[in-house]
Coordinates of C-alpha atoms in Angstrom, one line a residue:
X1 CA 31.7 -20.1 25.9
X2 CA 34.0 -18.8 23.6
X3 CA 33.9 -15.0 22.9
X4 CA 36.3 -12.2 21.9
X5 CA 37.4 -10.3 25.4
X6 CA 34.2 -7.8 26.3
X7 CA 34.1 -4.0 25.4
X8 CA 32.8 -1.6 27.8
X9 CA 30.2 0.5 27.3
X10 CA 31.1 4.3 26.3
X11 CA 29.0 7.4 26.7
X12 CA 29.5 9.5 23.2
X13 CA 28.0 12.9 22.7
X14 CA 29.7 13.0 18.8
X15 CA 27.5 10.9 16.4
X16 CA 31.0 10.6 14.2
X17 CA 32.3 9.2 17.1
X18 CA 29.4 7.2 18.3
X19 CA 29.4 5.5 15.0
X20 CA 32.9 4.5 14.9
X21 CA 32.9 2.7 18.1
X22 CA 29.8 0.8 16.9
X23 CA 31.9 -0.5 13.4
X24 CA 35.1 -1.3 15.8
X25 CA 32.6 -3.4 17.7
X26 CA 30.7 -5.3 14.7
X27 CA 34.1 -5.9 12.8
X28 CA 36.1 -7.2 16.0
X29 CA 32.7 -9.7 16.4
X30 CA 32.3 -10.7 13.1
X31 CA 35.6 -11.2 12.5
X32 CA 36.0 -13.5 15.7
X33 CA 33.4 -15.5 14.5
X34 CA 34.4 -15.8 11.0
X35 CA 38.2 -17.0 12.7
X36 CA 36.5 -19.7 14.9
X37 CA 33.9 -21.0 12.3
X38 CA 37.0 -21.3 9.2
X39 CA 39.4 -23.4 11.8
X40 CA 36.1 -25.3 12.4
X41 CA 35.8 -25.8 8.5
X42 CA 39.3 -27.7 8.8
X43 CA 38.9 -29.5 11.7
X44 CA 40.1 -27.7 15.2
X45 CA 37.9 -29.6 17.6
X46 CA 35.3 -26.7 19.2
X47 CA 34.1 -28.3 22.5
X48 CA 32.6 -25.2 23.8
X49 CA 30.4 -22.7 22.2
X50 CA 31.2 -19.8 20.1
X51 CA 29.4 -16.4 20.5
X52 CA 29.7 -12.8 19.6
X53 CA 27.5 -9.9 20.1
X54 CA 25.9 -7.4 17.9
X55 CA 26.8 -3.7 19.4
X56 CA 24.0 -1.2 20.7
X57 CA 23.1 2.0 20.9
X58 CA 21.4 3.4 24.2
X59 CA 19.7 6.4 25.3
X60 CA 18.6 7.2 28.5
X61 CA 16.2 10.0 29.9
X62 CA 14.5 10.9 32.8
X63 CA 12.0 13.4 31.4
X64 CA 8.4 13.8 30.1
X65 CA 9.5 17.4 28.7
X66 CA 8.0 17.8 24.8
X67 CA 10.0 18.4 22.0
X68 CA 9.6 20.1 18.3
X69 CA 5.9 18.9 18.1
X70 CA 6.7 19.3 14.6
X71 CA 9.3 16.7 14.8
X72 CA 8.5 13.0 13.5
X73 CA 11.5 11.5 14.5
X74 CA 14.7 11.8 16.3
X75 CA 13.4 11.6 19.5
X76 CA 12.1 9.5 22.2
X77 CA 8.2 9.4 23.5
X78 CA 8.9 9.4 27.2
X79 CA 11.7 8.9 29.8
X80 CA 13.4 5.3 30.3
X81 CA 15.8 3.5 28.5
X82 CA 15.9 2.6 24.7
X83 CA 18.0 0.6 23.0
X84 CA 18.4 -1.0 20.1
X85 CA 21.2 -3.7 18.2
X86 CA 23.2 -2.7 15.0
X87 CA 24.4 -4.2 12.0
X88 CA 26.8 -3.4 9.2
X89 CA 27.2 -0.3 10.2
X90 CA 30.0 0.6 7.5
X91 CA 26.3 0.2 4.8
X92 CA 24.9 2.4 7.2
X93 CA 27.3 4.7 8.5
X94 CA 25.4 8.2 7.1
X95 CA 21.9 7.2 8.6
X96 CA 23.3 6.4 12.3
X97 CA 25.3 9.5 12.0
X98 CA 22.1 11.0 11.4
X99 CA 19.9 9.3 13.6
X100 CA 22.6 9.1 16.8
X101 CA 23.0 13.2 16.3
X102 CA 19.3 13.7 15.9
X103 CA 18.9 12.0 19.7
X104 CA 22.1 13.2 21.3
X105 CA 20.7 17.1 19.3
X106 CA 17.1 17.1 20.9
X107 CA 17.9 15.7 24.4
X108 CA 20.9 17.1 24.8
X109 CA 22.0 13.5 26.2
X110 CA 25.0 11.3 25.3
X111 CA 24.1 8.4 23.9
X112 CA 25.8 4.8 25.1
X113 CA 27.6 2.4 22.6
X114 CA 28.2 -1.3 23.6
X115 CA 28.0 -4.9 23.5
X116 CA 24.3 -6.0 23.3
X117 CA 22.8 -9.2 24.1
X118 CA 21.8 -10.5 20.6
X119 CA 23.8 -12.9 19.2
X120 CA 25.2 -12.6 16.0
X121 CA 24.2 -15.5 14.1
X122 CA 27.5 -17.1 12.0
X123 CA 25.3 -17.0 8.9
X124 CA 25.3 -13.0 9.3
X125 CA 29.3 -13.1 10.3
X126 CA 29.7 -13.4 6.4
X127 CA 28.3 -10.2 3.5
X128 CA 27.3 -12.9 1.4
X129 CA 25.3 -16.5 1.9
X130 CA 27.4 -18.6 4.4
X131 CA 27.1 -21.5 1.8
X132 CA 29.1 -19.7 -0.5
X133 CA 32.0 -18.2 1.3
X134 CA 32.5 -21.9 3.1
X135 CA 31.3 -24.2 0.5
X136 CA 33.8 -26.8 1.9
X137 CA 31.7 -27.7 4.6
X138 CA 29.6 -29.6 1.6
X139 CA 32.6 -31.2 0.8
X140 CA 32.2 -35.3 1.8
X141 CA 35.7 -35.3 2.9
X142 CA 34.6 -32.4 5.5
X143 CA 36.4 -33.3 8.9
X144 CA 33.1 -31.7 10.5
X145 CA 32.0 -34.6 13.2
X146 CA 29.9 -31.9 15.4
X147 CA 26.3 -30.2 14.3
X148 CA 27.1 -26.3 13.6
X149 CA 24.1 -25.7 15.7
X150 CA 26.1 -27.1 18.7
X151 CA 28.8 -24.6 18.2
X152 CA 27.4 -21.1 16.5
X153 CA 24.2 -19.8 16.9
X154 CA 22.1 -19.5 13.7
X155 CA 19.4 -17.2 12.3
X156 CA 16.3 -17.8 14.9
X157 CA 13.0 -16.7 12.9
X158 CA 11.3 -16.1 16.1
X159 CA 13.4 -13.0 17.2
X160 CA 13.4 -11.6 13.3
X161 CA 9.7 -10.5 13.3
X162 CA 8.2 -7.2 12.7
X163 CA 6.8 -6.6 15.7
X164 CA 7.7 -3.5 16.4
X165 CA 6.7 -2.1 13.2
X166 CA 3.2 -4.2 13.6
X167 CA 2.1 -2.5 17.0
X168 CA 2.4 -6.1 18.5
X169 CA 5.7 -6.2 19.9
X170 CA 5.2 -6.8 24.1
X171 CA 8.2 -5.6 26.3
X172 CA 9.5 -8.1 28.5
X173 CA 10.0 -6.6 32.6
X174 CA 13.0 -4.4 32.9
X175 CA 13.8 -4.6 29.3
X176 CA 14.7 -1.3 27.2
X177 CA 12.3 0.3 24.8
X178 CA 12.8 -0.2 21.2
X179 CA 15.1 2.7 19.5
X180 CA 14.5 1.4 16.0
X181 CA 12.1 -0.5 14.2
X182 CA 14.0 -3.6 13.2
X183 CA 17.0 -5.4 15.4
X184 CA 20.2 -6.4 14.1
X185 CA 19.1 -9.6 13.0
X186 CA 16.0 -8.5 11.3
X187 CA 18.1 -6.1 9.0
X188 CA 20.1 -9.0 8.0
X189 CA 17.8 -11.5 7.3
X190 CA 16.8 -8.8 4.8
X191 CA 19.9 -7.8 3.5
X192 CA 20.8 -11.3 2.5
X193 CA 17.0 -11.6 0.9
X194 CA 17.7 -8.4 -1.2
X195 CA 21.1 -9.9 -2.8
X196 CA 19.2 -13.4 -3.3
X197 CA 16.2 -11.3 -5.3
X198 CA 17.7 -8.4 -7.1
X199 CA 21.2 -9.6 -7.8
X200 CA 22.6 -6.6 -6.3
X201 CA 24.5 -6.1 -3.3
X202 CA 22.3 -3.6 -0.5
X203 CA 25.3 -1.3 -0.7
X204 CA 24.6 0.0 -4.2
X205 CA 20.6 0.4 -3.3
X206 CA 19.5 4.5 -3.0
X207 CA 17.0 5.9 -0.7
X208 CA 14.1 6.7 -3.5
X209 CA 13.0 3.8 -5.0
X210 CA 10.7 2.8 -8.4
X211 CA 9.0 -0.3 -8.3
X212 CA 7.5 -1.5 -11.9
X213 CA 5.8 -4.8 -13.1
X214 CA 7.2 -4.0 -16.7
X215 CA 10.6 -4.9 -18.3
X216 CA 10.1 -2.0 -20.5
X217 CA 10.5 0.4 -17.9
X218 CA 13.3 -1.2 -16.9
X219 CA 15.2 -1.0 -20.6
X220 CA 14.0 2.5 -20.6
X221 CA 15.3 3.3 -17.3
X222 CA 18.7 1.1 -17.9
X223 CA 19.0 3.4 -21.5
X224 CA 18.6 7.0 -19.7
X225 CA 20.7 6.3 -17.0
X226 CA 23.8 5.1 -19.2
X227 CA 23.3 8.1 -21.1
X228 CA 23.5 10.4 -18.4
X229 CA 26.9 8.8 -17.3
X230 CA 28.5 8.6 -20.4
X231 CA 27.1 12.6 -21.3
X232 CA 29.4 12.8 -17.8
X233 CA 26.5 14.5 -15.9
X234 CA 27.5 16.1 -12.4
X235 CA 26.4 14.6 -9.2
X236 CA 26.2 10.9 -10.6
X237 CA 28.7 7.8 -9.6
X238 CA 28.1 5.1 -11.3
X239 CA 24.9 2.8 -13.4
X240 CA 24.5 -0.6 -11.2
X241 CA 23.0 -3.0 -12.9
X242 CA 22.1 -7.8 -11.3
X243 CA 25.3 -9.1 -11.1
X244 CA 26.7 -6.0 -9.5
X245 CA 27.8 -5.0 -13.0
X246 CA 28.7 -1.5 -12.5
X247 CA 28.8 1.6 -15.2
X248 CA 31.2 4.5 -13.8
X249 CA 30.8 7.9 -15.3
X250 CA 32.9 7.9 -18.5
X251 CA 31.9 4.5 -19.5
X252 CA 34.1 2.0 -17.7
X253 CA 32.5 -0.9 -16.7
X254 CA 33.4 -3.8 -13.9
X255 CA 31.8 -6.8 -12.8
X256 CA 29.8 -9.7 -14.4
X257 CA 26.4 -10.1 -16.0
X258 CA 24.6 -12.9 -14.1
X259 CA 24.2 -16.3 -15.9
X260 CA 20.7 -16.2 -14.8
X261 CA 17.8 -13.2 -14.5
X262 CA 17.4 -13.0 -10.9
X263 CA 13.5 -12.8 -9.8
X264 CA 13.1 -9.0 -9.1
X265 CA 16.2 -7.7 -10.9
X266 CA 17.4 -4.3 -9.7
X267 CA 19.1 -1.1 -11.4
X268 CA 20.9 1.6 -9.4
X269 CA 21.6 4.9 -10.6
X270 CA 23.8 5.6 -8.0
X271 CA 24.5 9.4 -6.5
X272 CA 26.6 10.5 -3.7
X273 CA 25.3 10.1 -0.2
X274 CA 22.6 7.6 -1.4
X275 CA 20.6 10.5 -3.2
X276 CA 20.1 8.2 -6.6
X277 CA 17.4 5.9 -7.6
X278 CA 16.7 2.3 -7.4
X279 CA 14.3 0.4 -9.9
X280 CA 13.5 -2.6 -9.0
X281 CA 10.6 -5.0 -11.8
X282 CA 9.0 -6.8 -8.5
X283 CA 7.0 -8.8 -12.2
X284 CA 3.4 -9.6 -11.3
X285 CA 1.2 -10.5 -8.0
X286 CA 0.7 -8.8 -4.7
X287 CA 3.0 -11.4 -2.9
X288 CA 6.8 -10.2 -5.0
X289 CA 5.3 -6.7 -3.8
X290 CA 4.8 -7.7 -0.2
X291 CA 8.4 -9.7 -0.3
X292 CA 10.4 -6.9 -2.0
X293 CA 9.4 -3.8 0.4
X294 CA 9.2 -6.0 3.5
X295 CA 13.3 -6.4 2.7
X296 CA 13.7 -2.6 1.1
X297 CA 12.3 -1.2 4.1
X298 CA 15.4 -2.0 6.3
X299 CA 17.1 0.3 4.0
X300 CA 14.8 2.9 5.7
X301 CA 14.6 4.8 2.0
X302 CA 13.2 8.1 1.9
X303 CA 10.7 7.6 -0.8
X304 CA 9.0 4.2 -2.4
X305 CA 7.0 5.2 -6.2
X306 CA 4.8 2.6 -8.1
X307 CA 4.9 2.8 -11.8
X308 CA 3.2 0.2 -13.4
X309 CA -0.5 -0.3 -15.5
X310 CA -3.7 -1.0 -14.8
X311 CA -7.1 -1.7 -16.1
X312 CA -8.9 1.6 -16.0
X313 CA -12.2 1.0 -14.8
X314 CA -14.1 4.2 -16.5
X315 CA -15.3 4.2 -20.1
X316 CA -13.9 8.3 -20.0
X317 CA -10.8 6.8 -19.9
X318 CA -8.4 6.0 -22.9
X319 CA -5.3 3.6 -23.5
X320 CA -2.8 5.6 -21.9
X321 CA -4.2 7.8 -19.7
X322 CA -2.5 8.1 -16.1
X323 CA -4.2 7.2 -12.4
X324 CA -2.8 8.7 -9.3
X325 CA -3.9 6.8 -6.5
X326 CA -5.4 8.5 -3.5
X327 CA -7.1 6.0 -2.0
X328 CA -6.8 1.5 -2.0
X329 CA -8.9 -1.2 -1.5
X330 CA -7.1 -3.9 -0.7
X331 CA -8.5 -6.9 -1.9
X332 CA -4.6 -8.3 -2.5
X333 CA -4.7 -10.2 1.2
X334 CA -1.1 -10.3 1.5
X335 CA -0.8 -7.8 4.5
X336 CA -4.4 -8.6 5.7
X337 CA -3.1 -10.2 9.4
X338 CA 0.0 -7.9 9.7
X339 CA -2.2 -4.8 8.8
X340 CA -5.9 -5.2 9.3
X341 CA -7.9 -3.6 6.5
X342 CA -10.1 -1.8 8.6
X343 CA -6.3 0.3 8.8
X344 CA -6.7 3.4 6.2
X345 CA -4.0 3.7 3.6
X346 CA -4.1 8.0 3.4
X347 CA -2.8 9.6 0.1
X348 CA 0.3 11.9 1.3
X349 CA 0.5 15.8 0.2
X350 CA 4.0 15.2 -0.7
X351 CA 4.1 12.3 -2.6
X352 CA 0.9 13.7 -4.9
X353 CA 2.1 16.9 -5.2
X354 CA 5.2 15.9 -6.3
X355 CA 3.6 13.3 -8.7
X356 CA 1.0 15.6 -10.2
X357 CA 3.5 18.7 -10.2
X358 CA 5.7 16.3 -12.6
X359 CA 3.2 15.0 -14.8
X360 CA 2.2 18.9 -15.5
X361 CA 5.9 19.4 -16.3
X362 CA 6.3 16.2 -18.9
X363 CA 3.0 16.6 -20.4
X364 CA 2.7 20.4 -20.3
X365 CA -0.8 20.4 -19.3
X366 CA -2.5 21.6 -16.4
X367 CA -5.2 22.3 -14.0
X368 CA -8.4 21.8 -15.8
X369 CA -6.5 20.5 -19.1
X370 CA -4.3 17.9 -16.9
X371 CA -7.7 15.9 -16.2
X372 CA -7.7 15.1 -20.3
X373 CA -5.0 12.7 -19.6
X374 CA -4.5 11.8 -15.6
X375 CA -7.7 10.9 -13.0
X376 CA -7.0 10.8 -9.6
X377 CA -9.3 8.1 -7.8
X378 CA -8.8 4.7 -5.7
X379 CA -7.1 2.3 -6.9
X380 CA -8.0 -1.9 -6.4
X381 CA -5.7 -4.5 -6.1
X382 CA -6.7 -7.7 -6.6
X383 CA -4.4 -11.2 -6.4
X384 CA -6.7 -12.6 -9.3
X385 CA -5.2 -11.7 -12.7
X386 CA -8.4 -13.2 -14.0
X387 CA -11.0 -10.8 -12.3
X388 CA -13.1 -10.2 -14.8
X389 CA -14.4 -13.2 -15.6
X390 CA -14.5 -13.8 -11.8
X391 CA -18.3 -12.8 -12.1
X392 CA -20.5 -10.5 -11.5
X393 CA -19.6 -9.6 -7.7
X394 CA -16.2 -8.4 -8.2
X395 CA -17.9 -6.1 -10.8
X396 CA -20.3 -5.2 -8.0
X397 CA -18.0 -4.4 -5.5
X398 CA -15.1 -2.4 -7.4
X399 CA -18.3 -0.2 -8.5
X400 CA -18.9 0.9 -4.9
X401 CA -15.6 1.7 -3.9
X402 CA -15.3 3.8 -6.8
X403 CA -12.7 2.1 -8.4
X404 CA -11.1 3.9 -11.1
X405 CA -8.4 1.2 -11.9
X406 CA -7.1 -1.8 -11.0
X407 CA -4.0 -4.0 -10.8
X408 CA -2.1 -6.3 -8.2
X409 CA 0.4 -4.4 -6.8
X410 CA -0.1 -1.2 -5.9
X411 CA -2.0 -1.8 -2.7
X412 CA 0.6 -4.1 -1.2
X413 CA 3.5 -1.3 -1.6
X414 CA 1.7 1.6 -0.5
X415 CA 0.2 -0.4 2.9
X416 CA 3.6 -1.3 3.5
X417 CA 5.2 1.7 2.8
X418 CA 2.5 3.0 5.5
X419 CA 3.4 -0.1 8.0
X420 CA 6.9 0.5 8.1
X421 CA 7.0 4.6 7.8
X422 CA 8.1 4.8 4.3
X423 CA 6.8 7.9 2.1
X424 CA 4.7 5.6 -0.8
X425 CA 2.5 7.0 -3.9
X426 CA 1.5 5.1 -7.1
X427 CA 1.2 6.3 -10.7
X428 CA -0.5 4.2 -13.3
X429 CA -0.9 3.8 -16.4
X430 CA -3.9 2.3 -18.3
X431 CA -2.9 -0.5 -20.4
X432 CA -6.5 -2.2 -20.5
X433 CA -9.9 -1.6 -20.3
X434 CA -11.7 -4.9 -20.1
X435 CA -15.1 -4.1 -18.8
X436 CA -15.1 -1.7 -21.7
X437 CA -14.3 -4.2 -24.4
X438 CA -10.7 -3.3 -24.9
X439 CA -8.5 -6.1 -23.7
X440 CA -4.7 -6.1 -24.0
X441 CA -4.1 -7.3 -27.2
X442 CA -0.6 -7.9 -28.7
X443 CA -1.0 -5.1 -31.2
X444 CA -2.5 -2.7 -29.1
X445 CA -0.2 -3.7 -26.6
X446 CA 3.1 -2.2 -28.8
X447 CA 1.7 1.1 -30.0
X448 CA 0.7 1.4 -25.9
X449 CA 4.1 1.2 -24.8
X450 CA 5.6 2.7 -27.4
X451 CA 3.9 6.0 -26.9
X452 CA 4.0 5.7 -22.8
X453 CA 6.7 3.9 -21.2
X454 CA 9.3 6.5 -21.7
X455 CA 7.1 9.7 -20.7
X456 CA 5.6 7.5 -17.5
X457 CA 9.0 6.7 -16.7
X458 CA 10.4 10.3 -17.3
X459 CA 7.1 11.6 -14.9
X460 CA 9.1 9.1 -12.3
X461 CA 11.9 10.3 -12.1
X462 CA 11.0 14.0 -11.8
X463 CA 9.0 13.4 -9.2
X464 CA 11.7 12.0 -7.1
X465 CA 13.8 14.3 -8.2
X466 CA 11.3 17.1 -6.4
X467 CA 11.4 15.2 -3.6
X468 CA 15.2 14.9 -2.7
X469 CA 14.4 18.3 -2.7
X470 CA 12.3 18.7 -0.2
X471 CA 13.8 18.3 3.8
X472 CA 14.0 15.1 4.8
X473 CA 11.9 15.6 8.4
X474 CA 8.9 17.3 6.2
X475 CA 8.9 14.3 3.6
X476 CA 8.8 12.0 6.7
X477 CA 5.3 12.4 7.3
X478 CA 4.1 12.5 11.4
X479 CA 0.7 10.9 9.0
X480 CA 2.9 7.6 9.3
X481 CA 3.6 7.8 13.3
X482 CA 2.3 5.8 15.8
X483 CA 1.0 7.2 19.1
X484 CA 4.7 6.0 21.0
X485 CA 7.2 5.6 18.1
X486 CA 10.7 4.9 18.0
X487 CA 13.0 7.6 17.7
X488 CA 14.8 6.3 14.6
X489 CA 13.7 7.4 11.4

């Protein structure tokens, strides 16, 4: 076996410090890895295997003593050793500061920093697809005689599963707890995926995030946010747009548009310290809405907003009018194994506070008067865009769950913002209302965005904007805990 010379583990009771022996150990490894697989490219014979580790971070306790009950994370359940693998830990330097001084904080332990046992797979070795920053191993004339399998190790789909997150995850005899709810790997595999979909690289994503099914909000959003940098706005970086086309504030612009739309383009309005906002058009169907937040979530954002329309369900309710979800059937089926639907999907205080508070501030109504233009009610999603000619059972059944709008997304990002302990709300608007006679025509359809998109979209952003406001331990909810959770947020 081939590996760089071993580094020993280190007891650390400075997060700072913690965090820098974790980037000395990815970037010697990856590095390493990088060296063996390019002399590999041009021929060096490899008769032995080549490996590299991901590092770790380790806490170990011997007590049942409870903590800050009103704590949701930063802590471990019970006594024992927990452990988890790291990756790029330059992207994610501020969160494992975080994270490490929340443990070494509330235990009053050092934590340990080391050499793990997961392989780092070459594919990962590289920021960007392996295929592109070695396409000469395509090349026919490739000196290559030996199968890469037989000298790196590769992504293994069986160790990249949520597991941990699901509830199913079994621990092996003698092996650590988890610290964390993904693995090295796992965060990877993701990061990669979010480059391939949104055309942006995971550095420039923030930690509150918009999802639409609407180009107009993004042309809206992309309009505001250039606005605000070139009107030189405080506490704003930079406008990141697919293609990692990038708006500084002043004007100046770098990068390349893309030649091609990627499938869920993203927009970044980026803020020191990750405090900005991401929007992200997932387009339509329950399945981009599963795939996007099951790779956002490695991000661990602190807030995930829908912002979309819907059919409303109700005659009382006009073109226009808002729904703020408090309740989902899920009749989507994407999440249906990973998250049985006898699982409920609560509504959380903060996200609907936050939500209504900034739909009162936009529209200047409120109380009583606020229930003119927004219902709160139970949202459907279905993975039918032609539901209602589907018969009449689906009208049946949307009747008794007291439905008061539908769509094909919503359901999907909020039970997955619950199944991996990201802070989720939704906030529709009605576009349709086709059990009422009033289907989305093309007329109808530009006097209805014209008069909504920019106030729905304005009513987004405030609401995030309340909630960077509010501490970071109350907006992650103990609602979205498990009974033995990891310590890491």
């Amino acid at each position: 076996m081939q590996s760089p010379p071993s580094i020993a583990t280190e007891s650390f009771t400075d997060a700072g410090l913690a965090v820098a022996r974790l980037e000395e150990i990815y970037e010697r490894n990856t590095k390493f890895l990088r060296d063996r697989f390019e002399a590999y490219v041009n021929g060096e014979a490899i008769t032995t295997r080549v490996r590299a580790y991901y590092p770790f971070v380790r806490l170990t306790t011997a007590t049942h003593a409870r903590l800050d009950s009103r704590l949701s994370y930063g802590f471990v359940a019970g006594p024992g050793v927990h452990e988890t693998s790291v990756t790029r830990p330059d992207l994610f330097r501020s969160y494992l500061t975080e994270q490490i001084g929340l443990l070494i904080q509330n235990h009053g332990l050092p934590v340990e920093i080391g050499e793990s046992a997961e392989p780092i797979p070459i594919h990962f070795a590289y920021r960007r697809d392996i295929n592109i920053e070695a396409a000469i191993t395509t090349s026919e004339n490739s000196p290559i005689t030996r199968s890469l399998r037989d000298a790196f190790d590769v992504p293994d789909l069986a160790t990249m599963d949520d597991s941990i997150a699901d509830g199913t995850f079994e621990l092996q005899s003698g092996a650590p707890e988890p610290l964390s709810l993904f693995r090295a790997a796992r965060v990877d595999y993701s990061l990669r995926r979010l480059y391939h979909y949104t055309g942006t690289d995971p550095e420039h994503f923030q930690n509150f995030v918009i999802f639409t099914n609407y180009q107009f909000y993004v042309d809206a959003f992309a309009q505001a946010c250039q606005q605000r940098l070139q009107s030189g706005e405080a506490g704003l970086d930079a406008f990141v747009a697919p293609g990692n086309l990038i708006m500084r504030t002043g004007g100046a612009t770098t990068g390349d548009a893309p030649a091609r739309t990627p499938q869920m383009p993203a927009f970044h309005l980026v803020a020191p310290g990750y405090r900005g906002i991401t929007l992200i058009n997932i387009g339509t169907g329950p399945s981009n809405a599963r795939n996007v937040t099951d790779h956002v979530a490695v991000l661990r954002p602190h807030a995930w907003l829908m912002l979309g329309h819907c059919a409303g369900l109700r005659n009382t309710q006009r073109l226009g009018d808002y729904v703020l979800a408090h309740g989902y059937v899920r009749e989507d089926h994407v999440l249906d194994r990973e998250l049985p639907l006898w699982v409920p999907i609560p509504a959380l205080a903060e996200m609907q506070v936050a939500l209504e508070e900034a739909v009162e501030d936009v529209t200047g109504l409120e109380g009583f008067e606020l229930k003119r233009l927004m219902r709160t009610g139970t949202v459907a999603s279905v993975d039918n865009r032609n539901w209602e000619i589907s018969g009449p059972e689906v009208i049946r059944r949307l009747s008794q769950s007291r439905a008061v709008a539908l769509d094909m997304e919503s359901a999907a990002i909020a039970a997955n913002g619950y199944r991996f302990r990201v802070p989720y709300g939704t906030l529709l608007c009605v576009s349709d209302k086709p059990l009422h006679g009033e289907i989305k025509l093309a007329g109808m359809a530009s006097e209805f965005y014209r008069r909504r998109v920019g106030q729905h979209l304005e009513i987004g952003l405030k609401a995030l904007e309340r909630l960077k406001q509010q501490e970071s331990e109350r907006l992650h909810s103990r609602k979205l805990r498990s009974f033995a959770e990891v310590a890491f947020q």
